[in-house]
Coordinates of C-alpha atoms in Angstrom, one line a residue:
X1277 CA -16.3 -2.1 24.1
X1278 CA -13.2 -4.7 24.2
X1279 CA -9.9 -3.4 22.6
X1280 CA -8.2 -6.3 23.8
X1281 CA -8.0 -7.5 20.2
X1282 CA -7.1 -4.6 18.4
X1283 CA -5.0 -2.2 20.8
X1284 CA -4.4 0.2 17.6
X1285 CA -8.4 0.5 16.9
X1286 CA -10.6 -0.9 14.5
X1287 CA -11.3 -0.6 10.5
X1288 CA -14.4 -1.3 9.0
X1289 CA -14.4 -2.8 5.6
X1290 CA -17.4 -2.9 3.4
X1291 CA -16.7 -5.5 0.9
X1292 CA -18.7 -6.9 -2.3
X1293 CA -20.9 -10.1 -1.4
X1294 CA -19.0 -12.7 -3.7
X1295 CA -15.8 -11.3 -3.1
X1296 CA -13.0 -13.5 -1.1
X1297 CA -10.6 -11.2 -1.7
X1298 CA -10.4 -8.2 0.3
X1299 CA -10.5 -9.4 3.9
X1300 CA -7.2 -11.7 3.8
X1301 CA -5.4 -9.3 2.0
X1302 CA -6.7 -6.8 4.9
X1303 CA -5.7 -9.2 7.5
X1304 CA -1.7 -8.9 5.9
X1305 CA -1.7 -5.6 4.6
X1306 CA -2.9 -3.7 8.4
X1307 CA -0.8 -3.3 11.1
X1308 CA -0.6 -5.8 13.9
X1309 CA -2.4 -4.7 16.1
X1310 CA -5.5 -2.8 14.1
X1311 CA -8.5 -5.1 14.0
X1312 CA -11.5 -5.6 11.0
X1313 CA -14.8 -5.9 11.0
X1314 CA -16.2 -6.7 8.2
X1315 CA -19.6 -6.2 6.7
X1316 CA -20.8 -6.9 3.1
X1317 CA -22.2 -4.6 0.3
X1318 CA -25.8 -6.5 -1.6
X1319 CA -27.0 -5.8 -4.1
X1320 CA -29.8 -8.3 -6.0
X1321 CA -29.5 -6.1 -9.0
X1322 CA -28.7 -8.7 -12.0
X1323 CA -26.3 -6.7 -14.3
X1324 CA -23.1 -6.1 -12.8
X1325 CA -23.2 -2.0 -13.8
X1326 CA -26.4 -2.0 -11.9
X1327 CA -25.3 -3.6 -8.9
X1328 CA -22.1 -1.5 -8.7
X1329 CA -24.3 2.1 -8.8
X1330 CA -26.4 0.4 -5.7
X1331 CA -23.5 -0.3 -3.5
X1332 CA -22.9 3.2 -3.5
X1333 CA -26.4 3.8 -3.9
X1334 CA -27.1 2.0 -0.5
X1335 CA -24.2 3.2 1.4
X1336 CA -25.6 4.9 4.2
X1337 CA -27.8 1.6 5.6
X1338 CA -24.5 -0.6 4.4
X1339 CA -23.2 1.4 7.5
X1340 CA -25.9 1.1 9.4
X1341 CA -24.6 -3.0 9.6
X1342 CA -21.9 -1.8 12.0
X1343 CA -24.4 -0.3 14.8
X1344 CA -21.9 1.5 17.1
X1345 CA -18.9 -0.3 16.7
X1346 CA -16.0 1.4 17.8
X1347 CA -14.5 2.1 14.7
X1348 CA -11.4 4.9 13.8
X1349 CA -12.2 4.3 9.9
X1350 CA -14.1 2.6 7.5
X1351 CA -13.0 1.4 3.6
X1352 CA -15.6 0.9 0.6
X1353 CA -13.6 -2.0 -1.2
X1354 CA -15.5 -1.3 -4.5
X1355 CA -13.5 0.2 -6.9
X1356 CA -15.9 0.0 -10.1
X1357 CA -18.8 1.6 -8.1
X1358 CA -16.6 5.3 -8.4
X1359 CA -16.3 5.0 -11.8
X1360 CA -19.8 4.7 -12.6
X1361 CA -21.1 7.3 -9.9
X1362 CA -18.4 9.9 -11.1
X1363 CA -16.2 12.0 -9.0
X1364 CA -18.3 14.5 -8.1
X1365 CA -21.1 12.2 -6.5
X1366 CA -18.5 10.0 -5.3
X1367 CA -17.0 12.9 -3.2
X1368 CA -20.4 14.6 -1.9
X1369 CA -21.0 10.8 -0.7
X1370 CA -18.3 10.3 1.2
X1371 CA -18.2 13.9 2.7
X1372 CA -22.0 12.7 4.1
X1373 CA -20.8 9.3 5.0
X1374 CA -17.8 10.6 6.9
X1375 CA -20.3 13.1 8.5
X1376 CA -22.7 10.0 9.6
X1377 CA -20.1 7.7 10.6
X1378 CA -18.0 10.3 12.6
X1379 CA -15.0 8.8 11.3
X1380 CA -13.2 9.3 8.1
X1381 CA -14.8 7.0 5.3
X1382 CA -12.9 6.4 1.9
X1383 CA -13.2 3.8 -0.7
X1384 CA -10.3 2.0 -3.0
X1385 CA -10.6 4.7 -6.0
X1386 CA -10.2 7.7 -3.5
X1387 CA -7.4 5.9 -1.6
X1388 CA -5.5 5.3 -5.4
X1389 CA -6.1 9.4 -6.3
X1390 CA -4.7 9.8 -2.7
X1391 CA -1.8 7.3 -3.3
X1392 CA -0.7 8.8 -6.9
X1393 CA -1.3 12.4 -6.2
X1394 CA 1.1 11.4 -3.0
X1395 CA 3.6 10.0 -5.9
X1396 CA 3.5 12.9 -7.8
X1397 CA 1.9 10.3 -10.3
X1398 CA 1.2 11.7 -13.8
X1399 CA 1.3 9.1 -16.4
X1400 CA -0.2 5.8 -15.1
X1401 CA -0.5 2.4 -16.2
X1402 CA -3.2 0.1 -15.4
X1403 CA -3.5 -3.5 -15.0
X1404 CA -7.0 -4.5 -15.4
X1405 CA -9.1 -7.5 -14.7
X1406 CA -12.5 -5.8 -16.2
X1407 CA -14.6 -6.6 -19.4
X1408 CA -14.0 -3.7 -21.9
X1409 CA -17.2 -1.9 -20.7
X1410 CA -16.2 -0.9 -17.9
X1411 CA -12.1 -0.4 -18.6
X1412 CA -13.4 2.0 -20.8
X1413 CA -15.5 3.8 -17.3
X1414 CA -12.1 3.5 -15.7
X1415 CA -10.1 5.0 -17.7
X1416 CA -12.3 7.8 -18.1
X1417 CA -12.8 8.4 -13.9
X1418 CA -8.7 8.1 -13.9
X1419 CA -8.6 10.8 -16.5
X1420 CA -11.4 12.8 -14.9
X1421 CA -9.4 12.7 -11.9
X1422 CA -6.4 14.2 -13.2
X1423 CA -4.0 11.2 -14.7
X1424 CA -3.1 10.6 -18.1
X1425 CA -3.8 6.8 -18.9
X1426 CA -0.9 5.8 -21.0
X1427 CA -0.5 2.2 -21.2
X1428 CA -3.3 -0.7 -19.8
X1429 CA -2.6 -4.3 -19.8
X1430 CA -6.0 -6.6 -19.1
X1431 CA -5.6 -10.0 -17.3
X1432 CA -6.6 -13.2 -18.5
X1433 CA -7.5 -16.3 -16.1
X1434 CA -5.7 -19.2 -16.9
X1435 CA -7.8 -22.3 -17.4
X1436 CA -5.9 -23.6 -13.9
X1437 CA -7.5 -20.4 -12.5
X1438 CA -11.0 -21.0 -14.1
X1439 CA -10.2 -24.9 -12.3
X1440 CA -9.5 -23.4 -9.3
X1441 CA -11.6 -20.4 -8.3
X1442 CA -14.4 -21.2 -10.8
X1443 CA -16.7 -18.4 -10.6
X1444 CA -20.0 -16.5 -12.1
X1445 CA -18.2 -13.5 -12.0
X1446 CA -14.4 -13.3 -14.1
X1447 CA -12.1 -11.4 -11.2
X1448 CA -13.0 -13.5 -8.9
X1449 CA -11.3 -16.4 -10.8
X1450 CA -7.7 -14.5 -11.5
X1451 CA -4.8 -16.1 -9.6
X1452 CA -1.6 -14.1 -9.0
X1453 CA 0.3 -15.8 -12.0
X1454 CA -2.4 -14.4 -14.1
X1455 CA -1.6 -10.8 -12.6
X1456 CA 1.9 -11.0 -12.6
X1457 CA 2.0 -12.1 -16.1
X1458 CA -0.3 -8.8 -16.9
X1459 CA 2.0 -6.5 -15.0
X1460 CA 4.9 -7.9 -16.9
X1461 CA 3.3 -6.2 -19.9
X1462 CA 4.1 -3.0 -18.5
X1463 CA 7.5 -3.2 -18.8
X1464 CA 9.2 -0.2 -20.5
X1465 CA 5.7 2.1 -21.3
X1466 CA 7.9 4.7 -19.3
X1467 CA 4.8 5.6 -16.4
X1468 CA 5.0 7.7 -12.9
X1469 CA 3.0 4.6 -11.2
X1470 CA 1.0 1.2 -12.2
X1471 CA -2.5 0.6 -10.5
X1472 CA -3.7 -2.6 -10.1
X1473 CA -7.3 -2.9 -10.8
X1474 CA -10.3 -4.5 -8.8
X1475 CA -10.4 -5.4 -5.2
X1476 CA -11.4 -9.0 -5.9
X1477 CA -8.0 -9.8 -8.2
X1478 CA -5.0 -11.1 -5.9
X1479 CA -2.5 -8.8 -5.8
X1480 CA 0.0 -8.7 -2.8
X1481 CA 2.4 -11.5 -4.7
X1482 CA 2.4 -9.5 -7.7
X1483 CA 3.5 -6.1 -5.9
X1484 CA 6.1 -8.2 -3.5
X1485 CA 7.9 -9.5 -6.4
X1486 CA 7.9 -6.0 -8.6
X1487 CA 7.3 -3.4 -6.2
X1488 CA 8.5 -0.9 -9.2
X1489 CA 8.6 -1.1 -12.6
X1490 CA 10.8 0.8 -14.3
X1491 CA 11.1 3.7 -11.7
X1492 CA 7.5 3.4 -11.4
X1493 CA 6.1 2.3 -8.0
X1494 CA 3.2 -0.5 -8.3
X1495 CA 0.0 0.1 -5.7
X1496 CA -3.3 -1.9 -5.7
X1497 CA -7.0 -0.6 -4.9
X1498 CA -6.6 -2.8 -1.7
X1499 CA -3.1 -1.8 -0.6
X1500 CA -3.9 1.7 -1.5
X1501 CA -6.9 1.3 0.6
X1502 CA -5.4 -0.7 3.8
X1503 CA -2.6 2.3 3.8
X1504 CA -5.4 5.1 3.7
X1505 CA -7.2 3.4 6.2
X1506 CA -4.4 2.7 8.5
X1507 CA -3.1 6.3 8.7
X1508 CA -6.6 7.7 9.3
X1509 CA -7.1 5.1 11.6
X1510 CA -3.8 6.6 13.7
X1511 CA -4.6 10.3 12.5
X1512 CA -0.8 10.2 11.3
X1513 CA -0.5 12.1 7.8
X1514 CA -0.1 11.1 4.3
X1515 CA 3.3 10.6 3.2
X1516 CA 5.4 9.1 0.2
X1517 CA 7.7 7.2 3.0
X1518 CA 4.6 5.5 4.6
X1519 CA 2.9 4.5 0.9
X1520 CA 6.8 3.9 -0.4
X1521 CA 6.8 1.7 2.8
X1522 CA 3.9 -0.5 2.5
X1523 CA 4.6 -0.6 -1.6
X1524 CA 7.5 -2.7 -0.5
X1525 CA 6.5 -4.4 1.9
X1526 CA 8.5 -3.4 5.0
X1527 CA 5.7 -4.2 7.6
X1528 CA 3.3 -7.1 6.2
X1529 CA 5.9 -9.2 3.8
X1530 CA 6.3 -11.7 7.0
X1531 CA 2.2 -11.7 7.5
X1532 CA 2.2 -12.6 4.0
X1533 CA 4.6 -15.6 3.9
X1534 CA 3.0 -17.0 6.9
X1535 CA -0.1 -16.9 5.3
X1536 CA 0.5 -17.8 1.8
X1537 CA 3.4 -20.6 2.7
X1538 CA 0.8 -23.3 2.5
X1539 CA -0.2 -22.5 -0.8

């Protein structure tokens, strides 16, 4: 199969089917070089706590979508799914669908524990775009998982969002103004790290302009994801530098303005 597009190997991304999110912020956040395919997780369950337990639920033939494409890793850009499924189901699935896939396979709430526990992150902060049913599932996986939830600040779309990126679903209609104006909330709730919630919420303008908060470093489930994926991708190790790195921006800031300078 052709490399000649991606000398650095291939990622697969599995992404929810109404979200525009994830892929363009892919494009920036991986390394030139590294190509995507991308394939999308279904679901025609209609309440949104049902769909998210059948993405995970449905994994194994969602891989099945990328037949025997060369890929070095894959990344499930569903964040809510983990905290419904709970951590120990969430970890026996991945173990198997690393096993299938002969590759490593993560998803954006195992990259996040990855990227805190690489902090040293005990207190965290959230900044959440979810309705308070399932905040309250997410805070209680963060916990599970070992970090004290101190502080949470939830985003509101602005009616120029609603105008804009009118949707059936609420994340997918949050603009970066909206999630910088959240993160500013965080300001002074003395935290180890701030986690930006949901994969379908822009959120690389937000961490460009406050990379850290008060000491504490800001990561999103798709940064956090793009990072785990990258390294596993190259087989090169976790490391503070590398996250610290890509937190700033030191690699994709230029992808980014190229990108976004049109907007």
């Amino acid at each position: 199969m052709s490399f000649e597009y991606a000398p650095r190997g291939f990622v697969g991304l599995l992404t929810p089917q109404a979200n525009t999110t994830v892929e363009p912020e892919c494009q920036i956040l991986l390394p030139s070089g590294m190509g995507v395919i991308n394939a999308r997780l279904t679901s025609n369950k209609p309440v949104i706590e049902e769909r998210l337990v059948d993405y995970f639920d449905t994994l194994h033939a969602s891989l099945a979508q990328f037949a025997d494409a060369p890929l070095r890793a894959v990344g499930v850009a569903c964040t809510g799914s983990s905290y419904l499924y709970g951590k120990d189901r969430e970890d026996a699935l991945f173990q198997a669908l690393s096993k299938q896939q002969g590759a490593p396979v993560t998803c954006s709430a195992l990259a996040v524990v990855d990227a805190l526990q690489t902090l040293e992150a005990k207190r965290i902060g959230l900044v959440s775009p979810y309705p308070d049913s399932l905040l309250a599932r997410s805070v209680a996986y963060w916990q599970s998982r070992g970090f004290a939830v101190t502080a949470v600040s939830k985003v509101v779309a602005t009616k120029a969002d609603h105008a804009r990126y009118g949707s059936t679903h609420p994340v997918y209609a949050l603009g970066s103004k909206a999630a910088l104006a959240s993160l500013q909330q965080l300001r002074g709730a003395s935290l180890d790290a701030i986690v930006m919630l949901g994969t379908g919420m822009p959120s690389l303008k937000s961490i460009l302009e406050i990379p850290v908060m008060d000491g504490a470093p800001v990561i999103s489930c798709t940064l956090a994801l793009a990072w785990r994926c990258a390294l596993a991708a190259q087989h090169q190790p976790i490391s503070a530098t590398s996250l610290r790195q890509w937190i700033h921006g030191t690699d994709w800031k230029a992808r980014w303005q190229a990108r976004c300078s049109a907007a």
